[in-house]
């Protein structure tokens, strides 16, 4: 862990800016914000119309002068000013006033593994714009491992897979640090895109953006197996005529379309295990892989990984909030580091 636990204990709040959702943990108050990372803007006046869930519902349903933007992409802040405005409205005036009263306000933030300096700088600038005098950056993999209860500070292997919306991060941790890790640009959005492309190519049907994720869960009710319904009726827009129509979709074909982008995730797991020391791999044979992140709830994904790797695969109790809960545990001082005292000569 590059940031010491003592430094994190001095922080007053923590932010997990994800491509899909934004979460804020305030010391002493717990998780206070858990909203979609979306904002609706009036392009004529520049005024912010809605943020969070309301802005998410407006996606694809707005007139031409209202635009729904996502200031975070792939775990990186791509629009600092809009991210600051979104966070201000999500926090609310009362909470912002209480934070501003803190002397030398400190904040912590999650950053993706191997984030480049520009991405780290963007995260720091976003929180500085909220009044933070100092910002500590924590690797998302470490924060998520702490949040789901893995013994990251112990001299034993813990393997974690953070399944995000834009990317999947896989790592083996020991003694509070990452031994080896891999970041694959395949996440929940890639699965949604695979479903949309399958319906477009095979059925000439365009699916509303709001219907993709519920459809993904409905079609995969039996996971990546032959269980569940053989076909499902879907309503969308015809590509050629533009009229609304419904088609019956073969669920087996959709499962195959979903599996295609997930092969990259299996390759990433194999690469992490190959780069890991043999002693730690032996620990993982019993402990297995812990899955966190919103996309970890994709039905059947854990079974597919279990079959492909031959290792136990577990899903955290609340996989979507593990990263911010891990940051909160560090802020509250619930994590005790392993003390290694130098031996006397």
mmCIF file of C-alpha atoms in Angstrom:
data_model
loop_
_atom_site.group_PDB
_atom_site.id
_atom_site.type_symbol
_atom_site.label_atom_id
_atom_site.label_comp_id
_atom_site.label_asym_id
_atom_site.label_seq_id
_atom_site.Cartn_x
_atom_site.Cartn_y
_atom_site.Cartn_z
ATOM 1 C CA UNK A 1 0.000 0.000 0.000
ATOM 2 C CA UNK A 2 1.701 3.201 -1.202
ATOM 3 C CA UNK A 3 -0.323 5.431 1.127
ATOM 4 C CA UNK A 4 0.162 4.731 4.817
ATOM 5 C CA UNK A 5 -2.820 3.908 7.007
ATOM 6 C CA UNK A 6 -1.874 6.831 9.293
ATOM 7 C CA UNK A 7 -2.306 9.238 6.394
ATOM 8 C CA UNK A 8 -5.686 7.741 5.505
ATOM 9 C CA UNK A 9 -6.905 7.992 9.113
ATOM 10 C CA UNK A 10 -6.453 11.764 8.868
ATOM 11 C CA UNK A 11 -8.833 11.965 5.881
ATOM 12 C CA UNK A 12 -12.370 13.229 6.434
ATOM 13 C CA UNK A 13 -14.145 11.722 3.419
ATOM 14 C CA UNK A 14 -13.498 9.280 0.586
ATOM 15 C CA UNK A 15 -14.771 9.186 -2.997
ATOM 16 C CA UNK A 16 -15.052 6.301 -5.456
ATOM 17 C CA UNK A 17 -15.596 7.888 -8.873
ATOM 18 C CA UNK A 18 -16.632 5.027 -11.144
ATOM 19 C CA UNK A 19 -17.726 4.994 -14.758
ATOM 20 C CA UNK A 20 -21.174 3.744 -13.712
ATOM 21 C CA UNK A 21 -21.696 5.062 -10.162
ATOM 22 C CA UNK A 22 -20.223 7.633 -7.778
ATOM 23 C CA UNK A 23 -19.993 6.811 -4.074
ATOM 24 C CA UNK A 24 -18.960 9.049 -1.185
ATOM 25 C CA UNK A 25 -18.069 7.892 2.327
ATOM 26 C CA UNK A 26 -17.910 10.481 5.114
ATOM 27 C CA UNK A 27 -15.968 9.655 8.265
ATOM 28 C CA UNK A 28 -18.361 9.072 11.124
ATOM 29 C CA UNK A 29 -21.443 9.119 8.865
ATOM 30 C CA UNK A 30 -20.798 6.167 6.545
ATOM 31 C CA UNK A 31 -21.863 5.870 2.903
ATOM 32 C CA UNK A 32 -23.793 9.056 2.118
ATOM 33 C CA UNK A 33 -23.869 9.038 -1.717
ATOM 34 C CA UNK A 34 -24.444 6.124 -4.082
ATOM 35 C CA UNK A 35 -25.697 7.514 -7.388
ATOM 36 C CA UNK A 36 -25.077 7.025 -11.130
ATOM 37 C CA UNK A 37 -22.188 9.080 -12.532
ATOM 38 C CA UNK A 38 -24.390 11.148 -14.838
ATOM 39 C CA UNK A 39 -25.373 14.799 -15.201
ATOM 40 C CA UNK A 40 -27.923 16.495 -17.466
ATOM 41 C CA UNK A 41 -26.873 19.899 -18.837
ATOM 42 C CA UNK A 42 -28.763 22.611 -20.711
ATOM 43 C CA UNK A 43 -26.419 23.313 -23.652
ATOM 44 C CA UNK A 44 -28.007 26.754 -24.254
ATOM 45 C CA UNK A 45 -27.361 28.165 -20.798
ATOM 46 C CA UNK A 46 -24.803 25.710 -19.366
ATOM 47 C CA UNK A 47 -27.060 25.139 -16.352
ATOM 48 C CA UNK A 48 -27.041 21.782 -14.581
ATOM 49 C CA UNK A 49 -30.552 20.310 -14.713
ATOM 50 C CA UNK A 50 -30.196 16.960 -12.945
ATOM 51 C CA UNK A 51 -27.577 14.591 -11.526
ATOM 52 C CA UNK A 52 -27.520 10.959 -10.434
ATOM 53 C CA UNK A 53 -30.567 8.763 -10.881
ATOM 54 C CA UNK A 54 -32.753 11.458 -12.454
ATOM 55 C CA UNK A 55 -30.084 12.245 -15.046
ATOM 56 C CA UNK A 56 -29.698 8.513 -15.732
ATOM 57 C CA UNK A 57 -33.434 8.207 -16.430
ATOM 58 C CA UNK A 58 -33.213 11.130 -18.862
ATOM 59 C CA UNK A 59 -30.642 9.343 -21.054
ATOM 60 C CA UNK A 60 -32.005 9.067 -24.605
ATOM 61 C CA UNK A 61 -35.221 10.895 -23.677
ATOM 62 C CA UNK A 62 -34.174 14.566 -23.785
ATOM 63 C CA UNK A 63 -34.753 17.343 -26.341
ATOM 64 C CA UNK A 64 -31.819 18.489 -28.437
ATOM 65 C CA UNK A 65 -30.748 21.281 -26.070
ATOM 66 C CA UNK A 66 -30.396 18.949 -23.061
ATOM 67 C CA UNK A 67 -27.395 16.639 -23.014
ATOM 68 C CA UNK A 68 -26.687 13.846 -20.537
ATOM 69 C CA UNK A 69 -22.933 13.629 -19.906
ATOM 70 C CA UNK A 70 -20.744 11.214 -17.971
ATOM 71 C CA UNK A 71 -17.703 13.004 -16.535
ATOM 72 C CA UNK A 72 -15.991 9.696 -15.633
ATOM 73 C CA UNK A 73 -14.922 7.161 -18.251
ATOM 74 C CA UNK A 74 -13.022 3.975 -17.532
ATOM 75 C CA UNK A 75 -12.464 4.997 -13.915
ATOM 76 C CA UNK A 76 -10.772 8.241 -15.031
ATOM 77 C CA UNK A 77 -12.207 11.745 -14.712
ATOM 78 C CA UNK A 78 -12.414 13.106 -18.263
ATOM 79 C CA UNK A 79 -14.273 16.348 -17.410
ATOM 80 C CA UNK A 80 -12.998 17.826 -14.137
ATOM 81 C CA UNK A 81 -15.370 20.802 -14.020
ATOM 82 C CA UNK A 82 -18.469 18.671 -14.646
ATOM 83 C CA UNK A 83 -17.313 16.056 -12.120
ATOM 84 C CA UNK A 84 -16.964 18.798 -9.493
ATOM 85 C CA UNK A 85 -20.427 20.193 -10.253
ATOM 86 C CA UNK A 86 -21.937 16.710 -10.124
ATOM 87 C CA UNK A 87 -20.302 15.933 -6.771
ATOM 88 C CA UNK A 88 -21.417 19.261 -5.258
ATOM 89 C CA UNK A 89 -25.049 18.530 -6.085
ATOM 90 C CA UNK A 90 -24.828 14.899 -4.966
ATOM 91 C CA UNK A 91 -23.367 15.897 -1.595
ATOM 92 C CA UNK A 92 -25.896 18.663 -0.984
ATOM 93 C CA UNK A 93 -25.393 22.046 0.650
ATOM 94 C CA UNK A 94 -25.738 20.828 4.244
ATOM 95 C CA UNK A 95 -23.071 18.129 3.942
ATOM 96 C CA UNK A 96 -20.709 20.418 2.031
ATOM 97 C CA UNK A 97 -20.968 23.047 4.761
ATOM 98 C CA UNK A 98 -20.121 20.478 7.438
ATOM 99 C CA UNK A 99 -17.089 19.328 5.444
ATOM 100 C CA UNK A 100 -15.864 22.879 4.844
ATOM 101 C CA UNK A 101 -15.795 23.466 8.591
ATOM 102 C CA UNK A 102 -13.112 20.790 8.993
ATOM 103 C CA UNK A 103 -9.626 22.265 9.507
ATOM 104 C CA UNK A 104 -7.363 21.301 6.607
ATOM 105 C CA UNK A 105 -9.945 19.113 4.878
ATOM 106 C CA UNK A 106 -8.409 15.858 3.621
ATOM 107 C CA UNK A 107 -9.896 13.403 1.127
ATOM 108 C CA UNK A 108 -9.135 9.948 -0.241
ATOM 109 C CA UNK A 109 -9.990 8.639 -3.694
ATOM 110 C CA UNK A 110 -9.842 5.347 -5.568
ATOM 111 C CA UNK A 111 -7.780 5.176 -8.750
ATOM 112 C CA UNK A 112 -7.600 2.263 -11.215
ATOM 113 C CA UNK A 113 -4.528 0.073 -11.167
ATOM 114 C CA UNK A 114 -1.640 1.535 -13.177
ATOM 115 C CA UNK A 115 -3.477 4.842 -13.670
ATOM 116 C CA UNK A 116 -1.242 7.284 -15.529
ATOM 117 C CA UNK A 117 -0.165 10.566 -13.876
ATOM 118 C CA UNK A 118 -2.762 12.557 -15.829
ATOM 119 C CA UNK A 119 -5.584 10.345 -14.529
ATOM 120 C CA UNK A 120 -4.265 10.672 -10.970
ATOM 121 C CA UNK A 121 -3.971 14.434 -11.367
ATOM 122 C CA UNK A 122 -7.559 14.644 -12.630
ATOM 123 C CA UNK A 123 -8.834 12.794 -9.536
ATOM 124 C CA UNK A 124 -6.842 15.111 -7.244
ATOM 125 C CA UNK A 125 -8.036 18.277 -9.012
ATOM 126 C CA UNK A 126 -11.657 17.126 -8.788
ATOM 127 C CA UNK A 127 -11.526 16.809 -5.002
ATOM 128 C CA UNK A 128 -9.416 19.935 -4.558
ATOM 129 C CA UNK A 129 -12.256 21.782 -6.287
ATOM 130 C CA UNK A 130 -14.545 20.562 -3.484
ATOM 131 C CA UNK A 131 -12.314 22.187 -0.863
ATOM 132 C CA UNK A 132 -9.885 19.360 -0.020
ATOM 133 C CA UNK A 133 -6.458 20.637 1.020
ATOM 134 C CA UNK A 134 -4.846 17.240 0.541
ATOM 135 C CA UNK A 135 -5.933 14.158 -1.465
ATOM 136 C CA UNK A 136 -4.633 10.626 -0.876
ATOM 137 C CA UNK A 137 -4.928 8.144 -3.767
ATOM 138 C CA UNK A 138 -5.564 4.447 -3.082
ATOM 139 C CA UNK A 139 -5.470 1.670 -5.666
ATOM 140 C CA UNK A 140 -9.000 0.381 -6.302
ATOM 141 C CA UNK A 141 -7.765 -3.212 -5.973
ATOM 142 C CA UNK A 142 -6.432 -2.640 -2.447
ATOM 143 C CA UNK A 143 -9.520 -0.712 -1.336
ATOM 144 C CA UNK A 144 -11.882 -3.374 -2.703
ATOM 145 C CA UNK A 145 -9.881 -6.173 -1.051
ATOM 146 C CA UNK A 146 -10.114 -4.409 2.308
ATOM 147 C CA UNK A 147 -13.817 -3.728 1.789
ATOM 148 C CA UNK A 148 -14.701 -7.376 1.187
ATOM 149 C CA UNK A 149 -12.720 -8.570 4.220
ATOM 150 C CA UNK A 150 -9.671 -10.162 2.595
ATOM 151 C CA UNK A 151 -6.581 -10.358 4.884
ATOM 152 C CA UNK A 152 -4.485 -8.103 2.658
ATOM 153 C CA UNK A 153 -2.012 -7.205 5.422
ATOM 154 C CA UNK A 154 -1.091 -10.851 6.111
ATOM 155 C CA UNK A 155 1.779 -12.786 4.420
ATOM 156 C CA UNK A 156 -0.621 -14.931 2.407
ATOM 157 C CA UNK A 157 -2.109 -14.630 -1.062
ATOM 158 C CA UNK A 158 -5.464 -12.980 -1.725
ATOM 159 C CA UNK A 159 -6.764 -12.809 -5.292
ATOM 160 C CA UNK A 160 -9.372 -10.223 -6.167
ATOM 161 C CA UNK A 161 -11.210 -9.391 -9.374
ATOM 162 C CA UNK A 162 -12.880 -5.977 -9.604
ATOM 163 C CA UNK A 163 -15.563 -6.203 -12.303
ATOM 164 C CA UNK A 164 -16.323 -2.606 -13.235
ATOM 165 C CA UNK A 165 -18.454 -1.055 -15.948
ATOM 166 C CA UNK A 166 -15.559 -0.119 -18.235
ATOM 167 C CA UNK A 167 -12.743 -2.454 -17.147
ATOM 168 C CA UNK A 168 -11.913 -5.556 -15.133
ATOM 169 C CA UNK A 169 -8.957 -5.456 -12.735
ATOM 170 C CA UNK A 170 -7.351 -8.633 -11.385
ATOM 171 C CA UNK A 171 -4.633 -8.796 -8.732
ATOM 172 C CA UNK A 172 -2.876 -10.984 -6.203
ATOM 173 C CA UNK A 173 -2.144 -9.187 -2.922
ATOM 174 C CA UNK A 174 0.120 -10.017 0.000
ATOM 175 C CA UNK A 175 1.514 -7.970 2.916
ATOM 176 C CA UNK A 176 -0.658 -5.002 2.040
ATOM 177 C CA UNK A 177 0.660 -4.605 -1.493
ATOM 178 C CA UNK A 178 -0.058 -5.814 -5.011
ATOM 179 C CA UNK A 179 2.226 -8.655 -6.062
ATOM 180 C CA UNK A 180 1.000 -8.830 -9.649
ATOM 181 C CA UNK A 181 -1.987 -7.285 -11.388
ATOM 182 C CA UNK A 182 -3.631 -6.890 -14.764
ATOM 183 C CA UNK A 183 -6.225 -4.439 -16.089
ATOM 184 C CA UNK A 184 -8.441 -5.593 -18.967
ATOM 185 C CA UNK A 185 -10.587 -3.029 -20.842
ATOM 186 C CA UNK A 186 -13.640 -5.303 -20.713
ATOM 187 C CA UNK A 187 -16.475 -4.734 -18.252
ATOM 188 C CA UNK A 188 -20.228 -4.543 -17.953
ATOM 189 C CA UNK A 189 -20.458 -2.016 -20.785
ATOM 190 C CA UNK A 190 -18.735 -4.488 -23.143
ATOM 191 C CA UNK A 191 -21.348 -7.114 -22.269
ATOM 192 C CA UNK A 192 -24.148 -4.610 -22.945
ATOM 193 C CA UNK A 193 -22.523 -3.668 -26.256
ATOM 194 C CA UNK A 194 -22.293 -7.352 -27.250
ATOM 195 C CA UNK A 195 -26.047 -7.774 -26.662
ATOM 196 C CA UNK A 196 -26.896 -4.632 -28.653
ATOM 197 C CA UNK A 197 -24.688 -5.677 -31.578
ATOM 198 C CA UNK A 198 -26.135 -9.201 -31.601
ATOM 199 C CA UNK A 199 -29.713 -7.891 -31.803
ATOM 200 C CA UNK A 200 -28.744 -5.401 -34.508
ATOM 201 C CA UNK A 201 -26.941 -7.929 -36.731
ATOM 202 C CA UNK A 202 -29.172 -10.960 -36.222
ATOM 203 C CA UNK A 203 -32.604 -9.316 -35.881
ATOM 204 C CA UNK A 204 -32.131 -5.780 -37.333
ATOM 205 C CA UNK A 205 -33.405 -4.432 -34.014
ATOM 206 C CA UNK A 206 -32.169 -1.435 -32.066
ATOM 207 C CA UNK A 207 -32.676 -1.740 -28.326
ATOM 208 C CA UNK A 208 -33.399 1.290 -26.077
ATOM 209 C CA UNK A 209 -30.386 2.052 -23.877
ATOM 210 C CA UNK A 210 -32.496 1.866 -20.722
ATOM 211 C CA UNK A 211 -33.507 -1.733 -21.537
ATOM 212 C CA UNK A 212 -30.075 -3.276 -22.084
ATOM 213 C CA UNK A 213 -29.151 -4.196 -18.504
ATOM 214 C CA UNK A 214 -32.591 -5.510 -17.436
ATOM 215 C CA UNK A 215 -32.611 -7.539 -20.647
ATOM 216 C CA UNK A 216 -29.134 -8.886 -19.890
ATOM 217 C CA UNK A 217 -30.336 -10.209 -16.543
ATOM 218 C CA UNK A 218 -33.575 -11.591 -17.992
ATOM 219 C CA UNK A 219 -31.853 -13.442 -20.825
ATOM 220 C CA UNK A 220 -29.181 -14.863 -18.518
ATOM 221 C CA UNK A 221 -31.560 -16.043 -15.801
ATOM 222 C CA UNK A 222 -29.987 -19.473 -16.147
ATOM 223 C CA UNK A 223 -26.447 -18.103 -16.237
ATOM 224 C CA UNK A 224 -24.122 -19.356 -18.961
ATOM 225 C CA UNK A 225 -25.875 -22.727 -19.003
ATOM 226 C CA UNK A 226 -28.852 -24.083 -20.912
ATOM 227 C CA UNK A 227 -31.152 -23.516 -17.933
ATOM 228 C CA UNK A 228 -33.906 -20.937 -18.183
ATOM 229 C CA UNK A 229 -36.217 -19.996 -21.087
ATOM 230 C CA UNK A 230 -35.270 -20.979 -24.636
ATOM 231 C CA UNK A 231 -36.472 -17.672 -26.065
ATOM 232 C CA UNK A 232 -37.515 -14.218 -24.891
ATOM 233 C CA UNK A 233 -39.661 -11.597 -26.594
ATOM 234 C CA UNK A 234 -38.008 -8.193 -26.950
ATOM 235 C CA UNK A 235 -39.442 -4.843 -28.056
ATOM 236 C CA UNK A 236 -37.254 -2.398 -29.961
ATOM 237 C CA UNK A 237 -36.962 -0.246 -33.064
ATOM 238 C CA UNK A 238 -36.565 -1.722 -36.532
ATOM 239 C CA UNK A 239 -33.279 -0.622 -38.111
ATOM 240 C CA UNK A 240 -34.728 -0.285 -41.615
ATOM 241 C CA UNK A 241 -38.187 1.202 -41.034
ATOM 242 C CA UNK A 242 -37.710 2.914 -37.683
ATOM 243 C CA UNK A 243 -40.990 1.429 -36.437
ATOM 244 C CA UNK A 244 -41.452 -0.378 -33.158
ATOM 245 C CA UNK A 245 -41.576 -4.166 -33.377
ATOM 246 C CA UNK A 246 -40.993 -7.198 -31.187
ATOM 247 C CA UNK A 247 -38.932 -10.287 -31.936
ATOM 248 C CA UNK A 248 -38.298 -13.595 -30.216
ATOM 249 C CA UNK A 249 -34.637 -13.926 -29.343
ATOM 250 C CA UNK A 250 -32.859 -17.241 -28.824
ATOM 251 C CA UNK A 251 -31.287 -17.036 -25.368
ATOM 252 C CA UNK A 252 -28.513 -19.504 -26.272
ATOM 253 C CA UNK A 253 -27.315 -17.187 -29.051
ATOM 254 C CA UNK A 254 -27.293 -14.228 -26.656
ATOM 255 C CA UNK A 255 -25.296 -16.235 -24.114
ATOM 256 C CA UNK A 256 -22.707 -16.974 -26.805
ATOM 257 C CA UNK A 257 -22.543 -13.278 -27.706
ATOM 258 C CA UNK A 258 -21.933 -12.381 -24.052
ATOM 259 C CA UNK A 259 -19.206 -14.995 -23.632
ATOM 260 C CA UNK A 260 -17.111 -13.549 -26.468
ATOM 261 C CA UNK A 261 -15.877 -10.388 -24.659
ATOM 262 C CA UNK A 262 -15.372 -12.327 -21.420
ATOM 263 C CA UNK A 263 -12.638 -14.503 -22.942
ATOM 264 C CA UNK A 264 -10.267 -11.553 -22.434
ATOM 265 C CA UNK A 265 -11.021 -11.725 -18.693
ATOM 266 C CA UNK A 266 -10.004 -15.399 -18.613
ATOM 267 C CA UNK A 267 -6.771 -14.526 -20.422
ATOM 268 C CA UNK A 268 -6.083 -11.835 -17.807
ATOM 269 C CA UNK A 269 -6.554 -14.292 -14.940
ATOM 270 C CA UNK A 270 -4.130 -16.698 -16.612
ATOM 271 C CA UNK A 271 -1.516 -13.954 -17.047
ATOM 272 C CA UNK A 272 -1.772 -12.893 -13.379
ATOM 273 C CA UNK A 273 -1.340 -16.485 -12.200
ATOM 274 C CA UNK A 274 1.643 -17.042 -14.509
ATOM 275 C CA UNK A 275 3.375 -13.924 -13.162
ATOM 276 C CA UNK A 276 2.640 -14.827 -9.525
ATOM 277 C CA UNK A 277 5.244 -16.663 -7.351
ATOM 278 C CA UNK A 278 4.460 -20.395 -6.958
ATOM 279 C CA UNK A 279 4.104 -20.171 -3.169
ATOM 280 C CA UNK A 280 1.293 -17.634 -3.515
ATOM 281 C CA UNK A 281 -0.435 -19.641 -6.259
ATOM 282 C CA UNK A 282 -0.493 -22.597 -3.855
ATOM 283 C CA UNK A 283 -2.373 -20.404 -1.336
ATOM 284 C CA UNK A 284 -4.885 -19.432 -4.026
ATOM 285 C CA UNK A 285 -5.731 -23.053 -4.778
ATOM 286 C CA UNK A 286 -7.592 -23.151 -1.441
ATOM 287 C CA UNK A 287 -8.612 -19.502 -1.045
ATOM 288 C CA UNK A 288 -9.724 -18.916 -4.632
ATOM 289 C CA UNK A 289 -10.858 -15.686 -6.309
ATOM 290 C CA UNK A 290 -13.007 -12.993 -4.711
ATOM 291 C CA UNK A 291 -15.238 -11.102 -7.155
ATOM 292 C CA UNK A 292 -16.346 -7.537 -6.437
ATOM 293 C CA UNK A 293 -17.827 -4.724 -8.505
ATOM 294 C CA UNK A 294 -21.269 -4.231 -10.004
ATOM 295 C CA UNK A 295 -20.618 -6.547 -12.967
ATOM 296 C CA UNK A 296 -19.707 -9.403 -10.594
ATOM 297 C CA UNK A 297 -23.474 -9.980 -10.273
ATOM 298 C CA UNK A 298 -23.741 -11.028 -13.931
ATOM 299 C CA UNK A 299 -25.560 -14.383 -13.650
ATOM 300 C CA UNK A 300 -23.305 -17.349 -14.309
ATOM 301 C CA UNK A 301 -20.036 -15.411 -14.494
ATOM 302 C CA UNK A 302 -18.728 -17.025 -11.304
ATOM 303 C CA UNK A 303 -19.613 -20.493 -12.616
ATOM 304 C CA UNK A 304 -17.788 -19.789 -15.885
ATOM 305 C CA UNK A 305 -14.636 -18.683 -14.012
ATOM 306 C CA UNK A 306 -14.852 -21.668 -11.670
ATOM 307 C CA UNK A 307 -15.014 -24.068 -14.605
ATOM 308 C CA UNK A 308 -12.243 -22.340 -16.564
ATOM 309 C CA UNK A 309 -9.736 -21.979 -13.694
ATOM 310 C CA UNK A 310 -10.574 -24.944 -11.462
ATOM 311 C CA UNK A 311 -10.328 -22.593 -8.466
ATOM 312 C CA UNK A 312 -12.994 -21.604 -5.911
ATOM 313 C CA UNK A 313 -14.771 -18.393 -6.917
ATOM 314 C CA UNK A 314 -16.653 -16.242 -4.388
ATOM 315 C CA UNK A 315 -18.795 -13.136 -4.750
ATOM 316 C CA UNK A 316 -18.596 -10.503 -2.008
ATOM 317 C CA UNK A 317 -21.668 -9.880 0.111
ATOM 318 C CA UNK A 318 -22.136 -6.379 -1.349
ATOM 319 C CA UNK A 319 -19.806 -6.396 -4.364
ATOM 320 C CA UNK A 320 -20.854 -3.012 -5.739
ATOM 321 C CA UNK A 321 -19.745 -0.958 -2.700
ATOM 322 C CA UNK A 322 -16.637 -2.897 -1.614
ATOM 323 C CA UNK A 323 -14.143 -0.274 -2.819
ATOM 324 C CA UNK A 324 -15.714 2.667 -1.003
ATOM 325 C CA UNK A 325 -16.373 0.544 2.103
ATOM 326 C CA UNK A 326 -12.694 -0.400 2.096
ATOM 327 C CA UNK A 327 -11.729 3.260 1.963
ATOM 328 C CA UNK A 328 -14.159 3.910 4.814
ATOM 329 C CA UNK A 329 -12.590 1.149 6.923
ATOM 330 C CA UNK A 330 -9.171 2.766 6.425
ATOM 331 C CA UNK A 331 -10.533 6.210 7.337
ATOM 332 C CA UNK A 332 -12.179 4.889 10.489
ATOM 333 C CA UNK A 333 -8.983 3.060 11.552
ATOM 334 C CA UNK A 334 -10.511 -0.417 11.465
ATOM 335 C CA UNK A 335 -7.519 -1.856 9.557
ATOM 336 C CA UNK A 336 -4.417 -2.652 11.579
ATOM 337 C CA UNK A 337 -1.136 -2.963 9.652
ATOM 338 C CA UNK A 338 1.187 -5.895 10.179
ATOM 339 C CA UNK A 339 4.123 -4.539 12.205
ATOM 340 C CA UNK A 340 7.515 -5.716 10.999
ATOM 341 C CA UNK A 341 10.171 -4.641 13.507
ATOM 342 C CA UNK A 342 13.782 -4.845 12.344
ATOM 343 C CA UNK A 343 15.797 -7.486 14.155
ATOM 344 C CA UNK A 344 18.579 -6.329 16.427
ATOM 345 C CA UNK A 345 22.089 -7.169 15.253
#
